[in-house]
Amino acid sequence: MLKRALSSVDNFTLYDLLQNRRFGVEYQPIVELQSGDIMGWEGLARFYTPEGESLRPDLVFDALHVDDLSLFNIEYQMKWLQLAYAPKGQDLFLNIDPHAFALFGRDERNPLLELLKGKPHLVVEIIENSDANDALYSSSMSSAYKESGLRIALDDIGAPNSMLSFEILLNMDYLKLDRSWIKNQSKENYDHLLQALCHFARQSGKQLILEGVENEEDLHFARQLGVDYVQGFLYRPLFRAERA
């Protein structure tokens, strides 16, 4: 598969993607653990080659980070698309790149603020940080959306090569636990840290979402943790996709 073989996205591929709008959106359900009902959906970016093969979204965004305006442009277009095709009547979780948001910052004219404000069904996902500057960007962005009346979720908590800002953690409405917690559940001291995070969420009124649930064993793990919601490939038959 092309998406496995690629380690980066070259400029020609990126130029073709931007010029020909070779992108789309995938909606993955967020499921209430106790009832099994769909609480909401996460809108995810998807990118394609001229042949129609999938490109890894993280590699596309890595390539876009060298040009702030191009990054902002594609992020805005993706958010517009994700809003346009979103399932109706349920919450929609949207992951916003803090570097894209930072181009215009907290100015009320920031198109990424104008696009989302006034939509109470939206939850803005903040990406876990990889360095101190990212934490500053994420903190500013989360505050801006919070002041606009939107709920906020912290994505990929505990993901490898990331760090956790306590200030951001305290400001969240939802905490999304990275899939790596499932993989590492038997490692020494991992369970103590995870239980502490879950206890903090319950005591502070934040709701927990476990990502990466792929089978009944993972679902059992989620029940043991006492999380509120789950999402992952176990629910692949319910995924929805749209192209630009």
PDB file of C-alpha atoms in Angstrom:
ATOM      1  CA  MET A   1       0.000   0.000   0.000  1.00  0.00           C
ATOM      2  CA  LEU A   2       1.243   3.497  -0.843  1.00  0.00           C
ATOM      3  CA  LYS A   3       0.299   4.919   2.548  1.00  0.00           C
ATOM      4  CA  ARG A   4       2.620   2.392   4.205  1.00  0.00           C
ATOM      5  CA  ALA A   5       5.537   2.902   1.841  1.00  0.00           C
ATOM      6  CA  LEU A   6       5.668   6.711   2.000  1.00  0.00           C
ATOM      7  CA  SER A   7       7.800   8.284   4.726  1.00  0.00           C
ATOM      8  CA  SER A   8       7.182  11.844   3.513  1.00  0.00           C
ATOM      9  CA  VAL A   9       5.118  13.805   1.012  1.00  0.00           C
ATOM     10  CA  ASP A  10       7.148  15.544  -1.712  1.00  0.00           C
ATOM     11  CA  ASN A  11       6.397  18.999  -3.110  1.00  0.00           C
ATOM     12  CA  PHE A  12       4.952  17.689  -6.384  1.00  0.00           C
ATOM     13  CA  THR A  13       2.450  15.496  -4.545  1.00  0.00           C
ATOM     14  CA  LEU A  14       1.577  18.326  -2.183  1.00  0.00           C
ATOM     15  CA  TYR A  15       1.120  20.816  -5.045  1.00  0.00           C
ATOM     16  CA  ASP A  16      -1.164  18.395  -6.900  1.00  0.00           C
ATOM     17  CA  LEU A  17      -3.177  17.775  -3.738  1.00  0.00           C
ATOM     18  CA  LEU A  18      -3.713  21.487  -3.122  1.00  0.00           C
ATOM     19  CA  GLN A  19      -4.411  22.469  -6.726  1.00  0.00           C
ATOM     20  CA  ASN A  20      -6.849  19.652  -7.407  1.00  0.00           C
ATOM     21  CA  ARG A  21      -8.464  19.465  -3.968  1.00  0.00           C
ATOM     22  CA  ARG A  22      -7.618  15.801  -3.556  1.00  0.00           C
ATOM     23  CA  PHE A  23      -8.949  15.603  -0.030  1.00  0.00           C
ATOM     24  CA  GLY A  24     -12.005  14.536   1.884  1.00  0.00           C
ATOM     25  CA  VAL A  25     -13.350  13.767   5.317  1.00  0.00           C
ATOM     26  CA  GLU A  26     -14.028  10.624   7.313  1.00  0.00           C
ATOM     27  CA  TYR A  27     -16.459  10.615  10.231  1.00  0.00           C
ATOM     28  CA  GLN A  28     -15.855   8.126  13.027  1.00  0.00           C
ATOM     29  CA  PRO A  29     -18.510   7.603  15.725  1.00  0.00           C
ATOM     30  CA  ILE A  30     -17.931   8.311  19.406  1.00  0.00           C
ATOM     31  CA  VAL A  31     -20.010   5.741  21.269  1.00  0.00           C
ATOM     32  CA  GLU A  32     -21.450   5.929  24.772  1.00  0.00           C
ATOM     33  CA  LEU A  33     -20.040   2.927  26.606  1.00  0.00           C
ATOM     34  CA  GLN A  34     -23.059   2.027  28.718  1.00  0.00           C
ATOM     35  CA  SER A  35     -25.816   2.344  26.126  1.00  0.00           C
ATOM     36  CA  GLY A  36     -23.884   1.684  22.912  1.00  0.00           C
ATOM     37  CA  ASP A  37     -25.517   4.781  21.369  1.00  0.00           C
ATOM     38  CA  ILE A  38     -23.597   7.185  19.146  1.00  0.00           C
ATOM     39  CA  MET A  39     -22.957  10.388  21.098  1.00  0.00           C
ATOM     40  CA  GLY A  40     -21.173  12.253  18.313  1.00  0.00           C
ATOM     41  CA  TRP A  41     -18.678  12.024  15.484  1.00  0.00           C
ATOM     42  CA  GLU A  42     -15.061  12.985  14.938  1.00  0.00           C
ATOM     43  CA  GLY A  43     -14.352  14.542  11.551  1.00  0.00           C
ATOM     44  CA  LEU A  44     -10.951  13.442  10.216  1.00  0.00           C
ATOM     45  CA  ALA A  45      -8.983  14.733   7.227  1.00  0.00           C
ATOM     46  CA  ARG A  46      -8.227  12.360   4.358  1.00  0.00           C
ATOM     47  CA  PHE A  47      -5.889  12.976   1.383  1.00  0.00           C
ATOM     48  CA  TYR A  48      -5.416  11.190  -1.940  1.00  0.00           C
ATOM     49  CA  THR A  49      -2.966  10.774  -4.823  1.00  0.00           C
ATOM     50  CA  PRO A  50      -4.048  11.345  -8.465  1.00  0.00           C
ATOM     51  CA  GLU A  51      -4.551   7.565  -8.625  1.00  0.00           C
ATOM     52  CA  GLY A  52      -6.999   7.711  -5.737  1.00  0.00           C
ATOM     53  CA  GLU A  53      -4.769   6.021  -3.185  1.00  0.00           C
ATOM     54  CA  SER A  54      -4.746   7.256   0.400  1.00  0.00           C
ATOM     55  CA  LEU A  55      -1.961   9.433   1.782  1.00  0.00           C
ATOM     56  CA  ARG A  56      -1.192   9.398   5.486  1.00  0.00           C
ATOM     57  CA  PRO A  57      -2.699  12.622   6.917  1.00  0.00           C
ATOM     58  CA  ASP A  58       0.155  13.118   9.389  1.00  0.00           C
ATOM     59  CA  LEU A  59       2.697  13.153   6.531  1.00  0.00           C
ATOM     60  CA  VAL A  60       0.632  15.685   4.585  1.00  0.00           C
ATOM     61  CA  PHE A  61       0.371  18.002   7.589  1.00  0.00           C
ATOM     62  CA  ASP A  62       4.095  17.567   8.311  1.00  0.00           C
ATOM     63  CA  ALA A  63       4.835  18.773   4.774  1.00  0.00           C
ATOM     64  CA  LEU A  64       2.411  21.688   5.115  1.00  0.00           C
ATOM     65  CA  HIS A  65       4.088  22.959   8.291  1.00  0.00           C
ATOM     66  CA  VAL A  66       6.918  24.510   6.270  1.00  0.00           C
ATOM     67  CA  ASP A  67       4.459  27.060   4.813  1.00  0.00           C
ATOM     68  CA  ASP A  68       2.139  28.683   7.368  1.00  0.00           C
ATOM     69  CA  LEU A  69      -0.297  30.098   4.831  1.00  0.00           C
ATOM     70  CA  SER A  70      -0.661  26.803   2.944  1.00  0.00           C
ATOM     71  CA  LEU A  71      -1.180  25.004   6.250  1.00  0.00           C
ATOM     72  CA  PHE A  72      -3.849  27.496   7.271  1.00  0.00           C
ATOM     73  CA  ASN A  73      -5.537  27.295   3.874  1.00  0.00           C
ATOM     74  CA  ILE A  74      -5.857  23.515   3.872  1.00  0.00           C
ATOM     75  CA  GLU A  75      -6.915  23.458   7.537  1.00  0.00           C
ATOM     76  CA  TYR A  76      -9.672  25.991   6.840  1.00  0.00           C
ATOM     77  CA  GLN A  77     -10.869  24.081   3.764  1.00  0.00           C
ATOM     78  CA  MET A  78     -10.879  20.795   5.711  1.00  0.00           C
ATOM     79  CA  LYS A  79     -12.911  22.315   8.543  1.00  0.00           C
ATOM     80  CA  TRP A  80     -15.403  23.790   6.054  1.00  0.00           C
ATOM     81  CA  LEU A  81     -15.756  20.370   4.408  1.00  0.00           C
ATOM     82  CA  GLN A  82     -16.115  18.561   7.724  1.00  0.00           C
ATOM     83  CA  LEU A  83     -18.882  20.945   8.770  1.00  0.00           C
ATOM     84  CA  ALA A  84     -20.662  20.727   5.427  1.00  0.00           C
ATOM     85  CA  TYR A  85     -21.013  16.919   5.369  1.00  0.00           C
ATOM     86  CA  ALA A  86     -21.307  16.227   9.115  1.00  0.00           C
ATOM     87  CA  PRO A  87     -24.069  13.895  10.370  1.00  0.00           C
ATOM     88  CA  LYS A  88     -26.953  15.985  11.647  1.00  0.00           C
ATOM     89  CA  GLY A  89     -28.306  16.171  15.176  1.00  0.00           C
ATOM     90  CA  GLN A  90     -25.207  15.019  17.084  1.00  0.00           C
ATOM     91  CA  ASP A  91     -21.999  16.522  18.410  1.00  0.00           C
ATOM     92  CA  LEU A  92     -19.073  16.942  16.036  1.00  0.00           C
ATOM     93  CA  PHE A  93     -15.472  16.764  17.270  1.00  0.00           C
ATOM     94  CA  LEU A  94     -12.998  18.700  15.099  1.00  0.00           C
ATOM     95  CA  ASN A  95      -9.225  18.602  15.508  1.00  0.00           C
ATOM     96  CA  ILE A  96      -7.679  22.042  14.914  1.00  0.00           C
ATOM     97  CA  ASP A  97      -3.966  22.376  14.216  1.00  0.00           C
ATOM     98  CA  PRO A  98      -2.630  24.966  16.719  1.00  0.00           C
ATOM     99  CA  HIS A  99       0.050  26.123  14.251  1.00  0.00           C
ATOM    100  CA  ALA A 100      -2.626  26.915  11.667  1.00  0.00           C
ATOM    101  CA  PHE A 101      -4.688  28.780  14.259  1.00  0.00           C
ATOM    102  CA  ALA A 102      -1.612  30.748  15.383  1.00  0.00           C
ATOM    103  CA  LEU A 103      -1.232  32.403  11.961  1.00  0.00           C
ATOM    104  CA  PHE A 104      -4.068  34.814  12.862  1.00  0.00           C
ATOM    105  CA  GLY A 105      -4.131  34.055  16.582  1.00  0.00           C
ATOM    106  CA  ARG A 106      -6.913  35.204  18.871  1.00  0.00           C
ATOM    107  CA  ASP A 107      -7.942  38.088  16.616  1.00  0.00           C
ATOM    108  CA  GLU A 108     -11.735  37.896  16.303  1.00  0.00           C
ATOM    109  CA  ARG A 109     -11.305  38.059  12.516  1.00  0.00           C
ATOM    110  CA  ASN A 110      -9.386  34.754  12.507  1.00  0.00           C
ATOM    111  CA  PRO A 111     -11.293  32.741   9.875  1.00  0.00           C
ATOM    112  CA  LEU A 112     -10.937  29.562  11.972  1.00  0.00           C
ATOM    113  CA  LEU A 113     -12.699  31.338  14.832  1.00  0.00           C
ATOM    114  CA  GLU A 114     -15.394  32.859  12.620  1.00  0.00           C
ATOM    115  CA  LEU A 115     -16.102  29.496  10.975  1.00  0.00           C
ATOM    116  CA  LEU A 116     -16.810  27.651  14.221  1.00  0.00           C
ATOM    117  CA  LYS A 117     -18.287  30.197  16.627  1.00  0.00           C
ATOM    118  CA  GLY A 118     -22.005  30.051  17.298  1.00  0.00           C
ATOM    119  CA  LYS A 119     -22.186  26.284  16.708  1.00  0.00           C
ATOM    120  CA  PRO A 120     -22.960  24.726  20.125  1.00  0.00           C
ATOM    121  CA  HIS A 121     -22.805  21.147  18.812  1.00  0.00           C
ATOM    122  CA  LEU A 122     -19.066  21.492  18.102  1.00  0.00           C
ATOM    123  CA  VAL A 123     -16.228  20.212  20.288  1.00  0.00           C
ATOM    124  CA  VAL A 124     -12.761  21.490  19.367  1.00  0.00           C
ATOM    125  CA  GLU A 125      -9.991  18.933  19.824  1.00  0.00           C
ATOM    126  CA  ILE A 126      -6.582  20.174  20.916  1.00  0.00           C
ATOM    127  CA  ILE A 127      -3.611  18.088  19.783  1.00  0.00           C
ATOM    128  CA  GLU A 128      -1.223  16.843  22.477  1.00  0.00           C
ATOM    129  CA  ASN A 129       1.973  18.880  22.418  1.00  0.00           C
ATOM    130  CA  SER A 130       5.480  17.921  21.328  1.00  0.00           C
ATOM    131  CA  ASP A 131       7.325  20.993  22.666  1.00  0.00           C
ATOM    132  CA  ALA A 132       6.864  24.108  24.801  1.00  0.00           C
ATOM    133  CA  ASN A 133       5.923  26.341  21.847  1.00  0.00           C
ATOM    134  CA  ASP A 134       3.172  23.917  20.878  1.00  0.00           C
ATOM    135  CA  ALA A 135       1.840  24.116  24.428  1.00  0.00           C
ATOM    136  CA  LEU A 136       1.642  27.911  24.181  1.00  0.00           C
ATOM    137  CA  TYR A 137      -0.172  27.723  20.840  1.00  0.00           C
ATOM    138  CA  SER A 138      -2.592  25.110  22.174  1.00  0.00           C
ATOM    139  CA  SER A 139      -3.271  27.065  25.355  1.00  0.00           C
ATOM    140  CA  SER A 140      -4.063  30.257  23.439  1.00  0.00           C
ATOM    141  CA  MET A 141      -6.277  28.412  20.969  1.00  0.00           C
ATOM    142  CA  SER A 142      -8.226  26.496  23.620  1.00  0.00           C
ATOM    143  CA  SER A 143      -8.889  29.710  25.546  1.00  0.00           C
ATOM    144  CA  ALA A 144     -10.123  31.470  22.414  1.00  0.00           C
ATOM    145  CA  TYR A 145     -12.583  28.717  21.520  1.00  0.00           C
ATOM    146  CA  LYS A 146     -13.686  28.375  25.134  1.00  0.00           C
ATOM    147  CA  GLU A 147     -14.470  32.096  25.231  1.00  0.00           C
ATOM    148  CA  SER A 148     -16.486  31.607  22.025  1.00  0.00           C
ATOM    149  CA  GLY A 149     -18.737  29.177  23.905  1.00  0.00           C
ATOM    150  CA  LEU A 150     -17.384  25.935  22.455  1.00  0.00           C
ATOM    151  CA  ARG A 151     -16.456  22.824  24.396  1.00  0.00           C
ATOM    152  CA  ILE A 152     -12.856  21.605  24.279  1.00  0.00           C
ATOM    153  CA  ALA A 153     -11.268  18.131  24.190  1.00  0.00           C
ATOM    154  CA  LEU A 154      -7.620  17.184  24.630  1.00  0.00           C
ATOM    155  CA  ASP A 155      -6.699  14.590  22.010  1.00  0.00           C
ATOM    156  CA  ASP A 156      -4.216  11.683  22.186  1.00  0.00           C
ATOM    157  CA  ILE A 157      -3.364  11.934  25.890  1.00  0.00           C
ATOM    158  CA  GLY A 158      -0.390   9.656  26.528  1.00  0.00           C
ATOM    159  CA  ALA A 159       0.656   9.312  22.884  1.00  0.00           C
ATOM    160  CA  PRO A 160       4.362   8.578  22.302  1.00  0.00           C
ATOM    161  CA  ASN A 161       6.630  11.606  21.710  1.00  0.00           C
ATOM    162  CA  SER A 162       4.200  14.017  23.328  1.00  0.00           C
ATOM    163  CA  MET A 163       4.095  15.991  26.533  1.00  0.00           C
ATOM    164  CA  LEU A 164       1.247  17.118  28.735  1.00  0.00           C
ATOM    165  CA  SER A 165       0.533  20.699  29.744  1.00  0.00           C
ATOM    166  CA  PHE A 166      -1.285  20.832  33.090  1.00  0.00           C
ATOM    167  CA  GLU A 167      -2.764  24.249  32.231  1.00  0.00           C
ATOM    168  CA  ILE A 168      -4.348  22.814  29.087  1.00  0.00           C
ATOM    169  CA  LEU A 169      -5.460  19.658  30.878  1.00  0.00           C
ATOM    170  CA  LEU A 170      -7.321  21.679  33.511  1.00  0.00           C
ATOM    171  CA  ASN A 171      -9.187  23.694  30.852  1.00  0.00           C
ATOM    172  CA  MET A 172     -10.706  20.713  29.022  1.00  0.00           C
ATOM    173  CA  ASP A 173     -14.273  19.370  28.911  1.00  0.00           C
ATOM    174  CA  TYR A 174     -13.246  16.005  27.423  1.00  0.00           C
ATOM    175  CA  LEU A 175     -10.070  13.952  27.846  1.00  0.00           C
ATOM    176  CA  LYS A 176      -9.301  11.571  24.983  1.00  0.00           C
ATOM    177  CA  LEU A 177      -6.986   8.713  25.999  1.00  0.00           C
ATOM    178  CA  ASP A 178      -4.580   7.628  23.265  1.00  0.00           C
ATOM    179  CA  ARG A 179      -4.766   4.076  21.919  1.00  0.00           C
ATOM    180  CA  SER A 180      -1.300   3.371  23.346  1.00  0.00           C
ATOM    181  CA  TRP A 181      -2.870   2.917  26.814  1.00  0.00           C
ATOM    182  CA  ILE A 182      -4.519  -0.254  25.509  1.00  0.00           C
ATOM    183  CA  LYS A 183      -1.244  -1.570  24.123  1.00  0.00           C
ATOM    184  CA  ASN A 184       0.735  -0.742  27.283  1.00  0.00           C
ATOM    185  CA  GLN A 185      -1.856  -1.660  29.909  1.00  0.00           C
ATOM    186  CA  SER A 186       0.271  -4.490  31.343  1.00  0.00           C
ATOM    187  CA  LYS A 187       3.498  -2.464  31.615  1.00  0.00           C
ATOM    188  CA  GLU A 188       4.785  -1.567  35.060  1.00  0.00           C
ATOM    189  CA  ASN A 189       3.238   1.602  36.550  1.00  0.00           C
ATOM    190  CA  TYR A 190       1.189   2.375  33.434  1.00  0.00           C
ATOM    191  CA  ASP A 191      -1.979   1.322  35.223  1.00  0.00           C
ATOM    192  CA  HIS A 192      -1.222   3.609  38.185  1.00  0.00           C
ATOM    193  CA  LEU A 193      -0.802   6.624  35.929  1.00  0.00           C
ATOM    194  CA  LEU A 194      -3.900   5.786  33.903  1.00  0.00           C
ATOM    195  CA  GLN A 195      -6.021   5.295  37.003  1.00  0.00           C
ATOM    196  CA  ALA A 196      -4.791   8.647  38.310  1.00  0.00           C
ATOM    197  CA  LEU A 197      -5.847  10.357  35.054  1.00  0.00           C
ATOM    198  CA  CYS A 198      -9.269   8.699  35.203  1.00  0.00           C
ATOM    199  CA  HIS A 199      -9.701   9.672  38.841  1.00  0.00           C
ATOM    200  CA  PHE A 200      -8.771  13.271  38.011  1.00  0.00           C
ATOM    201  CA  ALA A 201     -11.320  13.335  35.180  1.00  0.00           C
ATOM    202  CA  ARG A 202     -14.131  12.037  37.388  1.00  0.00           C
ATOM    203  CA  GLN A 203     -13.315  14.365  40.279  1.00  0.00           C
ATOM    204  CA  SER A 204     -13.112  17.436  38.027  1.00  0.00           C
ATOM    205  CA  GLY A 205     -16.248  16.696  35.983  1.00  0.00           C
ATOM    206  CA  LYS A 206     -14.453  15.931  32.709  1.00  0.00           C
ATOM    207  CA  GLN A 207     -15.648  13.162  30.419  1.00  0.00           C
ATOM    208  CA  LEU A 208     -13.314  10.401  29.252  1.00  0.00           C
ATOM    209  CA  ILE A 209     -13.051   8.969  25.749  1.00  0.00           C
ATOM    210  CA  LEU A 210     -10.863   5.921  25.062  1.00  0.00           C
ATOM    211  CA  GLU A 211      -9.490   5.861  21.504  1.00  0.00           C
ATOM    212  CA  GLY A 212      -8.268   2.843  19.556  1.00  0.00           C
ATOM    213  CA  VAL A 213     -10.932   0.330  20.592  1.00  0.00           C
ATOM    214  CA  GLU A 214     -10.680  -2.485  18.041  1.00  0.00           C
ATOM    215  CA  ASN A 215     -12.242  -5.580  19.651  1.00  0.00           C
ATOM    216  CA  GLU A 216     -14.298  -6.880  22.578  1.00  0.00           C
ATOM    217  CA  GLU A 217     -11.177  -7.201  24.733  1.00  0.00           C
ATOM    218  CA  ASP A 218     -10.507  -3.480  24.292  1.00  0.00           C
ATOM    219  CA  LEU A 219     -14.145  -2.792  25.141  1.00  0.00           C
ATOM    220  CA  HIS A 220     -13.749  -4.808  28.349  1.00  0.00           C
ATOM    221  CA  PHE A 221     -10.683  -2.712  29.213  1.00  0.00           C
ATOM    222  CA  ALA A 222     -12.748   0.447  28.670  1.00  0.00           C
ATOM    223  CA  ARG A 223     -15.426  -0.848  31.061  1.00  0.00           C
ATOM    224  CA  GLN A 224     -12.792  -1.625  33.681  1.00  0.00           C
ATOM    225  CA  LEU A 225     -11.504   1.952  33.405  1.00  0.00           C
ATOM    226  CA  GLY A 226     -15.003   3.354  33.657  1.00  0.00           C
ATOM    227  CA  VAL A 227     -14.648   5.733  30.702  1.00  0.00           C
ATOM    228  CA  ASP A 228     -17.714   7.503  29.351  1.00  0.00           C
ATOM    229  CA  TYR A 229     -17.173   6.963  25.624  1.00  0.00           C
ATOM    230  CA  VAL A 230     -15.124   4.892  23.178  1.00  0.00           C
ATOM    231  CA  GLN A 231     -14.119   5.127  19.543  1.00  0.00           C
ATOM    232  CA  GLY A 232     -12.033   3.027  17.175  1.00  0.00           C
ATOM    233  CA  PHE A 233     -12.019   0.442  14.394  1.00  0.00           C
ATOM    234  CA  LEU A 234     -14.487  -1.787  16.262  1.00  0.00           C
ATOM    235  CA  TYR A 235     -17.060   0.595  14.789  1.00  0.00           C
ATOM    236  CA  ARG A 236     -15.573   0.692  11.271  1.00  0.00           C
ATOM    237  CA  PRO A 237     -18.874  -0.409   9.636  1.00  0.00           C
ATOM    238  CA  LEU A 238     -20.356   2.896  10.854  1.00  0.00           C
ATOM    239  CA  PHE A 239     -17.604   5.115   9.404  1.00  0.00           C
ATOM    240  CA  ARG A 240     -18.739   7.659   6.815  1.00  0.00           C
ATOM    241  CA  ALA A 241     -16.612   9.236   4.094  1.00  0.00           C
ATOM    242  CA  GLU A 242     -17.032  12.199   1.717  1.00  0.00           C
ATOM    243  CA  ARG A 243     -14.741  13.667  -0.970  1.00  0.00           C
ATOM    244  CA  ALA A 244     -14.302  17.326  -1.883  1.00  0.00           C
TER     245      ALA A 244
END
